[in-house]
């Protein structure tokens, strides 16, 4: 049985190589991107669901403020819409069946795949290198309320995050 199963799996799946292997271990993806763009310095993956991009940008800002890096490529990618993921969200009653997640009558949210990457540097570096400044990010703030559901927005948590940022 074991030999037959092995043969079936070999025929069904492609062989792994240097280009396919990062798909199995997410942390290798950042290394491949860094190599492709000839970047040096640290590279890593942050996986914290819907806040991953925000945490990655916050981490980038911290590294720039501490002068650990001169430039940072940061952002996020989500391409995890598999049938099992959609089924899980639907079974929890979280997905909208109306495709109107921002209306007052919304009964859930809509999942999507997307990507956004940013190249960040310090204001000083941008001026020195005569680079066009498209936006300025000074800081980020987060707050998690462990006493509510992970799927429930919490007004007090938002207020605490804003207070942490502006105080």
Coordinates of C-alpha atoms in Angstrom, one line a residue:
X1 CA 0.0 0.0 0.0
X2 CA 2.8 2.4 0.9
X3 CA 4.6 2.0 -2.4
X4 CA 1.3 2.5 -4.4
X5 CA 0.4 5.6 -2.4
X6 CA 3.9 7.0 -3.0
X7 CA 3.7 6.5 -6.7
X8 CA 0.2 8.1 -6.9
X9 CA 1.5 11.1 -5.0
X10 CA 4.6 11.4 -7.2
X11 CA 2.4 11.5 -10.3
X12 CA -0.1 14.0 -8.8
X13 CA 2.3 16.6 -7.4
X14 CA 5.1 18.4 -9.1
X15 CA 8.6 17.9 -7.9
X16 CA 10.1 20.5 -5.5
X17 CA 13.0 22.7 -6.4
X18 CA 14.5 26.0 -5.3
X19 CA 11.6 27.9 -6.9
X20 CA 8.7 25.8 -5.6
X21 CA 10.0 25.1 -2.1
X22 CA 9.2 28.6 -0.7
X23 CA 5.5 27.9 -1.2
X24 CA 5.7 25.2 1.5
X25 CA 7.5 27.4 4.1
X26 CA 6.2 30.9 4.1
X27 CA 9.3 32.4 5.8
X28 CA 11.4 31.5 2.7
X29 CA 9.3 33.8 0.5
X30 CA 10.8 37.0 2.0
X31 CA 14.2 35.6 1.4
X32 CA 13.4 34.9 -2.2
X33 CA 12.0 38.5 -2.7
X34 CA 15.1 39.9 -1.0
X35 CA 17.4 37.9 -3.3
X36 CA 15.5 38.9 -6.4
X37 CA 15.7 42.6 -5.7
X38 CA 19.4 42.3 -4.4
X39 CA 18.4 43.5 -0.9
X40 CA 20.5 43.0 2.1
X41 CA 19.4 43.2 5.8
X42 CA 16.7 41.4 7.6
X43 CA 13.8 39.8 5.9
X44 CA 10.9 38.0 7.5
X45 CA 7.2 37.2 7.3
X46 CA 4.5 38.4 9.7
X47 CA 1.4 36.3 9.8
X48 CA -1.3 37.8 12.0
X49 CA -4.4 37.5 9.9
X50 CA -6.0 40.8 8.9
X51 CA -3.5 42.9 10.8
X52 CA -0.4 41.5 9.1
X53 CA 0.2 44.4 6.7
X54 CA -0.3 47.0 9.5
X55 CA 2.1 45.2 11.8
X56 CA 4.6 44.8 9.0
X57 CA 4.4 48.6 8.3
X58 CA 4.7 49.4 12.0
X59 CA 7.8 47.1 12.3
X60 CA 9.3 48.9 9.3
X61 CA 8.7 52.3 10.8
X62 CA 10.4 51.1 14.1
X63 CA 13.4 49.8 12.2
X64 CA 13.8 53.0 10.3
X65 CA 13.5 55.1 13.5
X66 CA 16.1 53.0 15.2
X67 CA 18.4 53.4 12.2
X68 CA 18.6 49.7 11.7
X69 CA 17.8 50.1 8.0
X70 CA 18.0 52.8 5.3
X71 CA 15.1 51.5 3.2
X72 CA 12.4 49.0 3.8
X73 CA 10.1 47.1 1.4
X74 CA 7.0 46.3 3.5
X75 CA 3.3 45.5 3.1
X76 CA 1.2 42.4 2.7
X77 CA -0.2 39.7 0.4
X78 CA -3.2 37.6 0.9
X79 CA -4.0 34.8 -1.5
X80 CA -5.5 32.2 0.8
X81 CA -9.0 31.9 -0.6
X82 CA -9.3 28.1 -0.7
X83 CA -12.6 26.3 -0.5
X84 CA -11.8 25.2 3.1
X85 CA -11.1 28.8 4.2
X86 CA -14.3 30.1 2.6
X87 CA -16.3 27.2 4.1
X88 CA -14.9 28.0 7.6
X89 CA -15.8 31.7 7.4
X90 CA -19.3 30.8 6.0
X91 CA -19.9 28.2 8.8
X92 CA -19.1 30.8 11.4
X93 CA -21.7 33.1 9.8
X94 CA -19.1 35.8 9.0
X95 CA -19.5 36.0 5.2
X96 CA -22.0 38.3 3.6
X97 CA -24.4 36.6 1.2
X98 CA -25.5 40.0 -0.1
X99 CA -22.1 41.4 -1.3
X100 CA -22.8 44.6 0.5
X101 CA -20.4 44.5 3.5
X102 CA -20.3 48.3 4.0
X103 CA -24.1 49.0 4.0
X104 CA -26.2 49.3 7.0
X105 CA -28.0 46.1 6.1
X106 CA -24.7 44.1 5.9
X107 CA -24.8 40.7 7.3
X108 CA -21.1 39.8 7.1
X109 CA -18.0 40.7 5.1
X110 CA -16.6 39.7 1.7
X111 CA -13.2 38.1 1.5
X112 CA -10.8 39.0 -1.3
X113 CA -7.2 38.5 -2.4
X114 CA -4.8 41.3 -2.8
X115 CA -1.3 42.7 -2.4
X116 CA 0.2 46.1 -1.4
X117 CA 3.9 46.8 -1.0
X118 CA 5.6 50.0 0.1
X119 CA 9.1 51.2 -0.1
X120 CA 9.8 53.3 3.0
X121 CA 12.7 55.4 4.1
X122 CA 13.3 58.2 6.4
X123 CA 12.4 61.8 5.6
X124 CA 16.1 62.7 5.7
X125 CA 17.1 59.9 3.3
X126 CA 14.3 61.0 0.8
X127 CA 15.6 64.6 0.9
X128 CA 19.2 63.7 0.5
X129 CA 18.5 61.4 -2.4
X130 CA 16.0 63.8 -4.0
X131 CA 13.2 61.3 -3.9
X132 CA 9.5 62.2 -4.4
X133 CA 7.7 62.0 -1.1
X134 CA 4.2 60.5 -1.5
X135 CA 3.2 60.3 2.1
X136 CA 4.7 60.6 5.6
X137 CA 4.1 57.9 8.3
X138 CA 5.1 58.8 11.8
X139 CA 3.8 56.0 13.9
X140 CA 1.2 53.2 14.3
X141 CA -0.8 52.1 17.3
X142 CA -2.5 48.8 18.1
X143 CA -4.7 47.6 20.9
X144 CA -6.2 44.2 21.4
X145 CA -9.1 43.6 23.8
X146 CA -8.8 40.0 25.1
X147 CA -12.3 40.1 26.5
X148 CA -14.1 40.2 23.2
X149 CA -14.4 37.8 20.3
X150 CA -11.6 38.0 17.7
X151 CA -14.3 38.6 15.1
X152 CA -16.0 41.5 16.9
X153 CA -15.0 45.1 16.4
X154 CA -14.6 46.9 19.8
X155 CA -15.1 50.7 20.1
X156 CA -13.1 50.9 23.3
X157 CA -10.1 49.1 21.7
X158 CA -10.2 51.6 18.8
X159 CA -10.3 54.5 21.3
X160 CA -7.4 53.1 23.3
X161 CA -5.3 52.7 20.1
X162 CA -6.0 56.3 19.1
X163 CA -5.2 57.5 22.6
X164 CA -1.9 55.6 22.5
X165 CA -1.0 57.1 19.2
X166 CA -1.8 60.7 20.0
X167 CA -0.7 60.9 23.6

